[in-house]
Amino acid sequence: MLSVPLGRLVAFCSRHAIAVVAGFALLIAGATYASYALLGVTTDTDQMFSASLDWKKRSDEMGRLFPQKQDQLVAVIDAALPEEAQQTALGLAARLRDDHTHFNYVTTPQTDPYLVRNGLMFLDPKALERVLNTTITAQPFLSELAADPSGRGLFDALDLIALGINQGQADLGPFRSALGGFATTLEHAVSGTPEPLSWERLLAGDLADLGGKFQFVVTQPKLDYDSFQPGGAAADAIRAAAAELPFVKSGRAHVHITGDTQIADEEFATVAEGMVAGLLGSLVLVSLWLVLAVHTWRVIVPIIITLVSGLLLTTGFAALVVGKLNLISVAFAILFVGIAVDFAIQFSVRFRAQSLPDGSAPGIVQALEQTGNETGHQILVAAMATSAGFLAFTPTAFVGVAQLGLIAGFGMVFAFVCTLTLLPALLRLFRPTAGHGTIGFGWARPVDTAIRHHRKPILAVFVAIALVGVALVPRLTFDADPLHTKNPKSEGMVTLGMLMSEPQYSPYTVDILMPTLDQAAAMSDRISALPLVHDALWLGSLVPADQKTKLPLIQDAASIMLPTLIVANPKPAPDAAELKAAAAKTAAELGGVLDKLAADDPLRRIQSALAHLSQTDDQRILATNEALVRFLPMQLDMLRGMLQARPVSIADVPPQLARDYLLPDGRALVEIHPTREMKGNRALHTYVSEIQKIAPMAAGSAIDIVQSAATMVHAFVTAAAAAIVMIAIILAVALRRLLDTALVLAPLLLSALMTVILIIVVPEQLNFANIIALPLLLGVGVSFNIYFVMNWRAGIRSPLSSPTARAVLFSALTTGTAFGSLAASHHPGTASMGRLLLLSLACTLVATLIFVPALLPKRAIDKE
């Protein structure tokens, strides 16, 4: 048996306490230095899964072929007017293009000259006819503005309306909305708060927002993966540049940041904050529970020192073996504290309970040796089994948890070594007293008796619970969507939520790479027919369809419009006096036709506002002029350009747009977006499944989500099975009896099934963040069960009133406190991890404290 050698090890360390502490101090100093010099954290989620997976290979290859689509940081501009959003986007892009420190490239896709020039041809024929008819009807009005793009020209154009009304030839129905816009702008100017007029909305109406109400500046930042926020410096650069833009300063435009880089940065910052806060909170609250568990600071301080020492050694091991922690393996500290504290509490509580046969207190060295004899082999078996449970995850393709399993697995070894060497040495130096034989729960003896007397009904209840759990296992679902575990209140997620109502901005894209453009076109047609697909874009999607129908319509309109829109020498800008004179003239002209206008006609408001403006001060009339025509020249230029549209083909698509869909070797990309109706995991899986039936080699974010979920679930199922087998082998070797091994494993499986029931009933959705509760459930559960079964083998009659039960309860409370701190996190993934850990811990505690005492077979020493 190992109990005697381990007891001697404890006695040796206590006799040479100073040397042991000094030796550990050197080790900890070395581990701390290694952590400082070598340990880093990477937020690169591409490293979370094995590169050997088929779907990961396709994803990595797509990223290599189209690097401009990876790691994007997107500024989304939301403004009161489309022109304000456009000018803000252009101004921001101009500033960022000069920043080669933070950005690889900066682009504004919506303002590309090719897309702007062919804007009319991208409309469907009916919408195009509508726009052209409205524009042609406004030709006299627009020709006046082209000749004089100022408030004076606008007022003169309104004179034409008055003339038409007077002659009974004006049909103002199509222009009612535009005239209402004029009236509102003029009224704001009269009140001293002039607001710019949107000529895009006046001319295009509701079609102005056809391409979406947001403007985008798409960037690819230079990432620093050694930082907690690799894209943080670039995001700060965007904010600083945006803050200097005029419409942002005035509050009329707002710049929001999103993109995969921003969302990942925000997530890691929140996770890291939660982990650090959880770790610190755990250490503080663990100290409070230790007061109740062992009552004296002379034991509490050694436990905390031992705990911190083991954690530092584990961190040093991680620095040497792993080098860089990932988003999941950073949780090793919480797991270490949650489990390692159990070893220290078990040892310390049992130490406090030591007494001589006559009931007197033994000397401290003798008490420590007796404790080593009693608990050393139990803690060793618990540590080995827990370590095996963690290490079972190391060979899996889910690298994030494999790394966590490796660190936590060896962490259990460090925890065991510290508990049986450093802790006895510290206890010898702090000199607490032993001999507290009543340190268990005396009030629990009647509960022990009741459980033994009613063990059959109790076991029947637990069998029924287990059967319910087995029946509910098929109802467990795994939420594969990583967006559901992110903080919905973060800037990146809020901005993404603003965009997701439009399919073209969906984060659930699928990419298919075809050998040729012709095959890409054919694939696009096939995929577009699927019910959950909104569109399947390829390079040909950048070429307007139905050009033979649309070009004649545009050319007819151009023959009417262009001769009056192209003016060689527009009038010079007017001064205040000229503006007032024009306003007075138009007010008089409109005043003469008021009796022919309806009571709610916007021309009445225009006439009243112009009458006031003709009498206002120079500053206000000039401000009014600026508000009215600020965006007019830009809109007239766009209209002239679009009316000169010519036939275009794929060869005319500019290289900066074509590179997103065509590779130099001729291979062509098909980019698929889902419909608005695609909501929930089932729809996501259906969407991906239907596409993969047609294109098995598809890649993209939607594929990554579904396949990564399958990889994670497979990894956990495989690792859990391997962990149980490894734990069973360790228990069989250590306990040497099949019955005793079964007595440890049965409550472990029961607690897992009870956790399944709670997940369904609460409910708590399984996701990639909280699924790491599984290895912890195995680790904590097997430790608790081993103590009770080995005590039963040692002849202890009342398990619930023993010091072991006290140690288990307070160990569970300290572990639960650590998990509770995670449950309070602002990060949904971290919070769900904490909640699930608490649920599994509660089930483990019930199984250990009620099911195990009832399950233990009757011995000859037990009373009837």
PDB file of N, CA, C and O in Angstrom, residues 24-88:
ATOM      1  N   PHE A  24      10.601  24.996  -2.814  1.00  0.00           N
ATOM      2  CA  PHE A  24       9.427  25.417  -3.590  1.00  0.00           C
ATOM      3  C   PHE A  24       9.528  26.882  -4.005  1.00  0.00           C
ATOM      4  O   PHE A  24       9.077  27.260  -5.088  1.00  0.00           O
ATOM      5  N   ALA A  25      10.114  27.694  -3.144  1.00  0.00           N
ATOM      6  CA  ALA A  25      10.277  29.111  -3.494  1.00  0.00           C
ATOM      7  C   ALA A  25      11.126  29.257  -4.750  1.00  0.00           C
ATOM      8  O   ALA A  25      10.827  30.067  -5.632  1.00  0.00           O
ATOM      9  N   LEU A  26      12.190  28.426  -4.854  1.00  0.00           N
ATOM     10  CA  LEU A  26      13.022  28.468  -6.047  1.00  0.00           C
ATOM     11  C   LEU A  26      12.257  27.994  -7.282  1.00  0.00           C
ATOM     12  O   LEU A  26      12.343  28.586  -8.360  1.00  0.00           O
ATOM     13  N   LEU A  27      11.509  26.898  -7.101  1.00  0.00           N
ATOM     14  CA  LEU A  27      10.713  26.383  -8.216  1.00  0.00           C
ATOM     15  C   LEU A  27       9.685  27.408  -8.685  1.00  0.00           C
ATOM     16  O   LEU A  27       9.486  27.631  -9.889  1.00  0.00           O
ATOM     17  N   ILE A  28       9.024  28.033  -7.713  1.00  0.00           N
ATOM     18  CA  ILE A  28       7.982  29.015  -8.048  1.00  0.00           C
ATOM     19  C   ILE A  28       8.595  30.238  -8.712  1.00  0.00           C
ATOM     20  O   ILE A  28       8.029  30.800  -9.657  1.00  0.00           O
ATOM     21  N   ALA A  29       9.767  30.637  -8.243  1.00  0.00           N
ATOM     22  CA  ALA A  29      10.453  31.767  -8.877  1.00  0.00           C
ATOM     23  C   ALA A  29      10.777  31.444 -10.329  1.00  0.00           C
ATOM     24  O   ALA A  29      10.589  32.268 -11.233  1.00  0.00           O
ATOM     25  N   GLY A  30      11.265  30.215 -10.565  1.00  0.00           N
ATOM     26  CA  GLY A  30      11.559  29.804 -11.935  1.00  0.00           C
ATOM     27  C   GLY A  30      10.304  29.741 -12.792  1.00  0.00           C
ATOM     28  O   GLY A  30      10.300  30.179 -13.952  1.00  0.00           O
ATOM     29  N   ALA A  31       9.204  29.202 -12.222  1.00  0.00           N
ATOM     30  CA  ALA A  31       7.940  29.118 -12.963  1.00  0.00           C
ATOM     31  C   ALA A  31       7.397  30.501 -13.273  1.00  0.00           C
ATOM     32  O   ALA A  31       6.880  30.755 -14.370  1.00  0.00           O
ATOM     33  N   THR A  32       7.544  31.401 -12.305  1.00  0.00           N
ATOM     34  CA  THR A  32       7.051  32.767 -12.514  1.00  0.00           C
ATOM     35  C   THR A  32       7.842  33.458 -13.615  1.00  0.00           C
ATOM     36  O   THR A  32       7.275  34.148 -14.476  1.00  0.00           O
ATOM     37  N   TYR A  33       9.151  33.266 -13.597  1.00  0.00           N
ATOM     38  CA  TYR A  33       9.980  33.868 -14.650  1.00  0.00           C
ATOM     39  C   TYR A  33       9.627  33.285 -16.016  1.00  0.00           C
ATOM     40  O   TYR A  33       9.520  34.017 -17.005  1.00  0.00           O
ATOM     41  N   ALA A  34       9.443  31.969 -16.067  1.00  0.00           N
ATOM     42  CA  ALA A  34       9.077  31.333 -17.338  1.00  0.00           C
ATOM     43  C   ALA A  34       7.743  31.862 -17.840  1.00  0.00           C
ATOM     44  O   ALA A  34       7.569  32.114 -19.042  1.00  0.00           O
ATOM     45  N   SER A  35       6.790  32.056 -16.926  1.00  0.00           N
ATOM     46  CA  SER A  35       5.480  32.583 -17.309  1.00  0.00           C
ATOM     47  C   SER A  35       5.614  33.988 -17.873  1.00  0.00           C
ATOM     48  O   SER A  35       4.998  34.338 -18.890  1.00  0.00           O
ATOM     49  N   TYR A  36       6.446  34.787 -17.196  1.00  0.00           N
ATOM     50  CA  TYR A  36       6.629  36.177 -17.634  1.00  0.00           C
ATOM     51  C   TYR A  36       7.331  36.235 -18.986  1.00  0.00           C
ATOM     52  O   TYR A  36       6.961  37.025 -19.863  1.00  0.00           O
ATOM     53  N   ALA A  37       8.329  35.384 -19.166  1.00  0.00           N
ATOM     54  CA  ALA A  37       9.152  35.463 -20.372  1.00  0.00           C
ATOM     55  C   ALA A  37       8.550  34.724 -21.560  1.00  0.00           C
ATOM     56  O   ALA A  37       8.731  35.145 -22.710  1.00  0.00           O
ATOM     57  N   LEU A  38       7.833  33.621 -21.304  1.00  0.00           N
ATOM     58  CA  LEU A  38       7.428  32.748 -22.397  1.00  0.00           C
ATOM     59  C   LEU A  38       5.930  32.667 -22.634  1.00  0.00           C
ATOM     60  O   LEU A  38       5.505  32.370 -23.764  1.00  0.00           O
ATOM     61  N   LEU A  39       5.129  32.902 -21.600  1.00  0.00           N
ATOM     62  CA  LEU A  39       3.695  32.664 -21.737  1.00  0.00           C
ATOM     63  C   LEU A  39       3.009  33.831 -22.430  1.00  0.00           C
ATOM     64  O   LEU A  39       3.208  34.989 -22.062  1.00  0.00           O
ATOM     65  N   GLY A  40       2.211  33.515 -23.421  1.00  0.00           N
ATOM     66  CA  GLY A  40       1.428  34.533 -24.113  1.00  0.00           C
ATOM     67  C   GLY A  40       0.010  34.045 -24.288  1.00  0.00           C
ATOM     68  O   GLY A  40      -0.358  32.930 -23.904  1.00  0.00           O
ATOM     69  N   VAL A  41      -0.798  34.888 -24.850  1.00  0.00           N
ATOM     70  CA  VAL A  41      -2.193  34.553 -25.125  1.00  0.00           C
ATOM     71  C   VAL A  41      -2.472  34.909 -26.570  1.00  0.00           C
ATOM     72  O   VAL A  41      -2.140  36.005 -27.018  1.00  0.00           O
ATOM     73  N   THR A  42      -3.043  33.976 -27.312  1.00  0.00           N
ATOM     74  CA  THR A  42      -3.414  34.267 -28.688  1.00  0.00           C
ATOM     75  C   THR A  42      -4.927  34.292 -28.806  1.00  0.00           C
ATOM     76  O   THR A  42      -5.622  33.455 -28.235  1.00  0.00           O
ATOM     77  N   THR A  43      -5.415  35.264 -29.531  1.00  0.00           N
ATOM     78  CA  THR A  43      -6.852  35.346 -29.785  1.00  0.00           C
ATOM     79  C   THR A  43      -7.170  34.882 -31.203  1.00  0.00           C
ATOM     80  O   THR A  43      -8.269  35.100 -31.695  1.00  0.00           O
ATOM     81  N   ASP A  44      -6.203  34.247 -31.846  1.00  0.00           N
ATOM     82  CA  ASP A  44      -6.399  33.760 -33.213  1.00  0.00           C
ATOM     83  C   ASP A  44      -7.261  32.498 -33.166  1.00  0.00           C
ATOM     84  O   ASP A  44      -6.793  31.409 -32.854  1.00  0.00           O
ATOM     85  N   THR A  45      -8.543  32.653 -33.476  1.00  0.00           N
ATOM     86  CA  THR A  45      -9.473  31.527 -33.387  1.00  0.00           C
ATOM     87  C   THR A  45      -9.192  30.477 -34.461  1.00  0.00           C
ATOM     88  O   THR A  45      -9.713  29.368 -34.371  1.00  0.00           O
ATOM     89  N   ASP A  46      -8.396  30.812 -35.477  1.00  0.00           N
ATOM     90  CA  ASP A  46      -8.040  29.818 -36.490  1.00  0.00           C
ATOM     91  C   ASP A  46      -7.223  28.684 -35.895  1.00  0.00           C
ATOM     92  O   ASP A  46      -7.105  27.614 -36.504  1.00  0.00           O
ATOM     93  N   GLN A  47      -6.632  28.909 -34.718  1.00  0.00           N
ATOM     94  CA  GLN A  47      -5.798  27.890 -34.091  1.00  0.00           C
ATOM     95  C   GLN A  47      -6.578  27.020 -33.095  1.00  0.00           C
ATOM     96  O   GLN A  47      -5.982  26.232 -32.373  1.00  0.00           O
ATOM     97  N   MET A  48      -7.888  27.154 -33.072  1.00  0.00           N
ATOM     98  CA  MET A  48      -8.690  26.411 -32.105  1.00  0.00           C
ATOM     99  C   MET A  48      -8.956  24.972 -32.527  1.00  0.00           C
ATOM    100  O   MET A  48      -9.367  24.151 -31.721  1.00  0.00           O
ATOM    101  N   PHE A  49      -8.761  24.678 -33.817  1.00  0.00           N
ATOM    102  CA  PHE A  49      -9.034  23.331 -34.322  1.00  0.00           C
ATOM    103  C   PHE A  49      -7.826  22.828 -35.114  1.00  0.00           C
ATOM    104  O   PHE A  49      -7.059  23.618 -35.664  1.00  0.00           O
ATOM    105  N   SER A  50      -7.691  21.528 -35.163  1.00  0.00           N
ATOM    106  CA  SER A  50      -6.567  20.918 -35.864  1.00  0.00           C
ATOM    107  C   SER A  50      -6.605  21.255 -37.351  1.00  0.00           C
ATOM    108  O   SER A  50      -7.658  21.169 -38.002  1.00  0.00           O
ATOM    109  N   ALA A  51      -5.446  21.632 -37.881  1.00  0.00           N
ATOM    110  CA  ALA A  51      -5.353  21.980 -39.307  1.00  0.00           C
ATOM    111  C   ALA A  51      -5.514  20.759 -40.203  1.00  0.00           C
ATOM    112  O   ALA A  51      -5.633  20.907 -41.425  1.00  0.00           O
ATOM    113  N   SER A  52      -5.537  19.552 -39.628  1.00  0.00           N
ATOM    114  CA  SER A  52      -5.662  18.341 -40.436  1.00  0.00           C
ATOM    115  C   SER A  52      -7.113  17.998 -40.782  1.00  0.00           C
ATOM    116  O   SER A  52      -7.364  17.123 -41.607  1.00  0.00           O
ATOM    117  N   LEU A  53      -8.077  18.679 -40.154  1.00  0.00           N
ATOM    118  CA  LEU A  53      -9.482  18.424 -40.447  1.00  0.00           C
ATOM    119  C   LEU A  53      -9.807  18.880 -41.866  1.00  0.00           C
ATOM    120  O   LEU A  53      -9.360  19.939 -42.314  1.00  0.00           O
ATOM    121  N   ASP A  54     -10.637  18.110 -42.567  1.00  0.00           N
ATOM    122  CA  ASP A  54     -10.952  18.431 -43.962  1.00  0.00           C
ATOM    123  C   ASP A  54     -11.609  19.806 -44.085  1.00  0.00           C
ATOM    124  O   ASP A  54     -11.244  20.610 -44.953  1.00  0.00           O
ATOM    125  N   TRP A  55     -12.600  20.080 -43.230  1.00  0.00           N
ATOM    126  CA  TRP A  55     -13.292  21.372 -43.339  1.00  0.00           C
ATOM    127  C   TRP A  55     -12.365  22.525 -42.982  1.00  0.00           C
ATOM    128  O   TRP A  55     -12.453  23.615 -43.547  1.00  0.00           O
ATOM    129  N   LYS A  56     -11.432  22.255 -42.046  1.00  0.00           N
ATOM    130  CA  LYS A  56     -10.477  23.296 -41.673  1.00  0.00           C
ATOM    131  C   LYS A  56      -9.487  23.553 -42.815  1.00  0.00           C
ATOM    132  O   LYS A  56      -9.088  24.705 -43.059  1.00  0.00           O
ATOM    133  N   LYS A  57      -9.097  22.503 -43.511  1.00  0.00           N
ATOM    134  CA  LYS A  57      -8.213  22.682 -44.666  1.00  0.00           C
ATOM    135  C   LYS A  57      -8.882  23.561 -45.721  1.00  0.00           C
ATOM    136  O   LYS A  57      -8.248  24.455 -46.290  1.00  0.00           O
ATOM    137  N   ARG A  58     -10.177  23.285 -45.972  1.00  0.00           N
ATOM    138  CA  ARG A  58     -10.887  24.086 -46.975  1.00  0.00           C
ATOM    139  C   ARG A  58     -11.011  25.532 -46.517  1.00  0.00           C
ATOM    140  O   ARG A  58     -10.852  26.474 -47.303  1.00  0.00           O
ATOM    141  N   SER A  59     -11.293  25.717 -45.236  1.00  0.00           N
ATOM    142  CA  SER A  59     -11.422  27.071 -44.697  1.00  0.00           C
ATOM    143  C   SER A  59     -10.100  27.816 -44.779  1.00  0.00           C
ATOM    144  O   SER A  59     -10.051  28.986 -45.195  1.00  0.00           O
ATOM    145  N   ASP A  60      -9.018  27.148 -44.392  1.00  0.00           N
ATOM    146  CA  ASP A  60      -7.695  27.779 -44.445  1.00  0.00           C
ATOM    147  C   ASP A  60      -7.297  28.099 -45.880  1.00  0.00           C
ATOM    148  O   ASP A  60      -6.696  29.151 -46.154  1.00  0.00           O
ATOM    149  N   GLU A  61      -7.615  27.186 -46.794  1.00  0.00           N
ATOM    150  CA  GLU A  61      -7.278  27.416 -48.201  1.00  0.00           C
ATOM    151  C   GLU A  61      -8.046  28.609 -48.759  1.00  0.00           C
ATOM    152  O   GLU A  61      -7.500  29.418 -49.508  1.00  0.00           O
ATOM    153  N   MET A  62      -9.307  28.733 -48.379  1.00  0.00           N
ATOM    154  CA  MET A  62     -10.101  29.873 -48.846  1.00  0.00           C
ATOM    155  C   MET A  62      -9.523  31.178 -48.297  1.00  0.00           C
ATOM    156  O   MET A  62      -9.476  32.191 -48.999  1.00  0.00           O
ATOM    157  N   GLY A  63      -9.074  31.143 -47.056  1.00  0.00           N
ATOM    158  CA  GLY A  63      -8.449  32.330 -46.484  1.00  0.00           C
ATOM    159  C   GLY A  63      -7.144  32.679 -47.176  1.00  0.00           C
ATOM    160  O   GLY A  63      -6.819  33.856 -47.346  1.00  0.00           O
ATOM    161  N   ARG A  64      -6.414  31.657 -47.604  1.00  0.00           N
ATOM    162  CA  ARG A  64      -5.155  31.904 -48.306  1.00  0.00           C
ATOM    163  C   ARG A  64      -5.397  32.480 -49.692  1.00  0.00           C
ATOM    164  O   ARG A  64      -4.674  33.366 -50.154  1.00  0.00           O
ATOM    165  N   LEU A  65      -6.430  31.971 -50.370  1.00  0.00           N
ATOM    166  CA  LEU A  65      -6.712  32.424 -51.727  1.00  0.00           C
ATOM    167  C   LEU A  65      -7.351  33.807 -51.765  1.00  0.00           C
ATOM    168  O   LEU A  65      -7.147  34.572 -52.713  1.00  0.00           O
ATOM    169  N   PHE A  66      -8.146  34.117 -50.743  1.00  0.00           N
ATOM    170  CA  PHE A  66      -8.828  35.417 -50.687  1.00  0.00           C
ATOM    171  C   PHE A  66      -8.487  36.111 -49.373  1.00  0.00           C
ATOM    172  O   PHE A  66      -9.361  36.316 -48.517  1.00  0.00           O
ATOM    173  N   PRO A  67      -7.228  36.466 -49.184  1.00  0.00           N
ATOM    174  CA  PRO A  67      -6.814  37.047 -47.898  1.00  0.00           C
ATOM    175  C   PRO A  67      -7.512  38.362 -47.584  1.00  0.00           C
ATOM    176  O   PRO A  67      -7.644  38.734 -46.417  1.00  0.00           O
ATOM    177  N   GLN A  68      -7.962  39.084 -48.624  1.00  0.00           N
ATOM    178  CA  GLN A  68      -8.601  40.378 -48.384  1.00  0.00           C
ATOM    179  C   GLN A  68      -9.944  40.246 -47.673  1.00  0.00           C
ATOM    180  O   GLN A  68     -10.465  41.228 -47.135  1.00  0.00           O
ATOM    181  N   LYS A  69     -10.499  39.036 -47.666  1.00  0.00           N
ATOM    182  CA  LYS A  69     -11.791  38.832 -47.005  1.00  0.00           C
ATOM    183  C   LYS A  69     -11.641  38.385 -45.555  1.00  0.00           C
ATOM    184  O   LYS A  69     -12.638  38.199 -44.856  1.00  0.00           O
ATOM    185  N   GLN A  70     -10.416  38.206 -45.095  1.00  0.00           N
ATOM    186  CA  GLN A  70     -10.163  37.703 -43.749  1.00  0.00           C
ATOM    187  C   GLN A  70      -9.856  38.856 -42.798  1.00  0.00           C
ATOM    188  O   GLN A  70      -9.332  39.887 -43.193  1.00  0.00           O
ATOM    189  N   ASP A  71     -10.180  38.640 -41.529  1.00  0.00           N
ATOM    190  CA  ASP A  71      -9.773  39.557 -40.448  1.00  0.00           C
ATOM    191  C   ASP A  71     -10.156  41.002 -40.755  1.00  0.00           C
ATOM    192  O   ASP A  71      -9.335  41.915 -40.696  1.00  0.00           O
ATOM    193  N   GLN A  72     -11.403  41.202 -41.090  1.00  0.00           N
ATOM    194  CA  GLN A  72     -11.832  42.545 -41.467  1.00  0.00           C
ATOM    195  C   GLN A  72     -12.328  43.345 -40.266  1.00  0.00           C
ATOM    196  O   GLN A  72     -12.879  42.810 -39.305  1.00  0.00           O
ATOM    197  N   LEU A  73     -12.100  44.632 -40.339  1.00  0.00           N
ATOM    198  CA  LEU A  73     -12.609  45.601 -39.380  1.00  0.00           C
ATOM    199  C   LEU A  73     -13.446  46.577 -40.195  1.00  0.00           C
ATOM    200  O   LEU A  73     -12.919  47.241 -41.099  1.00  0.00           O
ATOM    201  N   VAL A  74     -14.742  46.641 -39.926  1.00  0.00           N
ATOM    202  CA  VAL A  74     -15.659  47.395 -40.777  1.00  0.00           C
ATOM    203  C   VAL A  74     -16.250  48.565 -40.002  1.00  0.00           C
ATOM    204  O   VAL A  74     -16.821  48.383 -38.925  1.00  0.00           O
ATOM    205  N   ALA A  75     -16.104  49.750 -40.573  1.00  0.00           N
ATOM    206  CA  ALA A  75     -16.755  50.938 -40.022  1.00  0.00           C
ATOM    207  C   ALA A  75     -18.091  51.100 -40.729  1.00  0.00           C
ATOM    208  O   ALA A  75     -18.146  51.197 -41.959  1.00  0.00           O
ATOM    209  N   VAL A  76     -19.155  51.101 -39.957  1.00  0.00           N
ATOM    210  CA  VAL A  76     -20.509  51.242 -40.500  1.00  0.00           C
ATOM    211  C   VAL A  76     -20.991  52.650 -40.192  1.00  0.00           C
ATOM    212  O   VAL A  76     -21.058  53.046 -39.029  1.00  0.00           O
ATOM    213  N   ILE A  77     -21.331  53.395 -41.246  1.00  0.00           N
ATOM    214  CA  ILE A  77     -21.730  54.791 -41.066  1.00  0.00           C
ATOM    215  C   ILE A  77     -23.235  54.901 -41.184  1.00  0.00           C
ATOM    216  O   ILE A  77     -23.832  54.485 -42.190  1.00  0.00           O
ATOM    217  N   ASP A  78     -23.833  55.438 -40.166  1.00  0.00           N
ATOM    218  CA  ASP A  78     -25.275  55.644 -40.098  1.00  0.00           C
ATOM    219  C   ASP A  78     -25.488  57.147 -39.991  1.00  0.00           C
ATOM    220  O   ASP A  78     -24.998  57.788 -39.048  1.00  0.00           O
ATOM    221  N   ALA A  79     -26.185  57.749 -40.960  1.00  0.00           N
ATOM    222  CA  ALA A  79     -26.359  59.203 -40.971  1.00  0.00           C
ATOM    223  C   ALA A  79     -27.807  59.554 -41.275  1.00  0.00           C
ATOM    224  O   ALA A  79     -28.587  58.733 -41.776  1.00  0.00           O
ATOM    225  N   ALA A  80     -28.144  60.822 -40.993  1.00  0.00           N
ATOM    226  CA  ALA A  80     -29.506  61.280 -41.231  1.00  0.00           C
ATOM    227  C   ALA A  80     -29.841  61.269 -42.717  1.00  0.00           C
ATOM    228  O   ALA A  80     -30.964  60.947 -43.109  1.00  0.00           O
ATOM    229  N   LEU A  81     -28.867  61.592 -43.558  1.00  0.00           N
ATOM    230  CA  LEU A  81     -29.076  61.638 -44.999  1.00  0.00           C
ATOM    231  C   LEU A  81     -28.078  60.712 -45.686  1.00  0.00           C
ATOM    232  O   LEU A  81     -26.949  60.555 -45.221  1.00  0.00           O
ATOM    233  N   PRO A  82     -28.469  60.108 -46.818  1.00  0.00           N
ATOM    234  CA  PRO A  82     -27.528  59.213 -47.512  1.00  0.00           C
ATOM    235  C   PRO A  82     -26.258  59.923 -47.957  1.00  0.00           C
ATOM    236  O   PRO A  82     -25.174  59.342 -47.941  1.00  0.00           O
ATOM    237  N   GLU A  83     -26.365  61.208 -48.363  1.00  0.00           N
ATOM    238  CA  GLU A  83     -25.174  61.943 -48.788  1.00  0.00           C
ATOM    239  C   GLU A  83     -24.221  62.178 -47.619  1.00  0.00           C
ATOM    240  O   GLU A  83     -22.996  62.145 -47.790  1.00  0.00           O
ATOM    241  N   GLU A  84     -24.775  62.417 -46.435  1.00  0.00           N
ATOM    242  CA  GLU A  84     -23.922  62.614 -45.263  1.00  0.00           C
ATOM    243  C   GLU A  84     -23.168  61.332 -44.928  1.00  0.00           C
ATOM    244  O   GLU A  84     -21.980  61.365 -44.583  1.00  0.00           O
ATOM    245  N   ALA A  85     -23.864  60.194 -45.046  1.00  0.00           N
ATOM    246  CA  ALA A  85     -23.208  58.906 -44.798  1.00  0.00           C
ATOM    247  C   ALA A  85     -22.111  58.674 -45.828  1.00  0.00           C
ATOM    248  O   ALA A  85     -21.007  58.232 -45.495  1.00  0.00           O
ATOM    249  N   GLN A  86     -22.408  58.984 -47.095  1.00  0.00           N
ATOM    250  CA  GLN A  86     -21.424  58.754 -48.154  1.00  0.00           C
ATOM    251  C   GLN A  86     -20.191  59.629 -47.977  1.00  0.00           C
ATOM    252  O   GLN A  86     -19.051  59.153 -48.073  1.00  0.00           O
ATOM    253  N   GLN A  87     -20.406  60.910 -47.685  1.00  0.00           N
ATOM    254  CA  GLN A  87     -19.256  61.797 -47.522  1.00  0.00           C
ATOM    255  C   GLN A  87     -18.460  61.457 -46.274  1.00  0.00           C
ATOM    256  O   GLN A  87     -17.233  61.581 -46.252  1.00  0.00           O
ATOM    257  N   THR A  88     -19.145  60.994 -45.225  1.00  0.00           N
ATOM    258  CA  THR A  88     -18.434  60.555 -44.018  1.00  0.00           C
ATOM    259  C   THR A  88     -17.579  59.335 -44.320  1.00  0.00           C
ATOM    260  O   THR A  88     -16.421  59.237 -43.882  1.00  0.00           O
TER     261      THR A  88
END
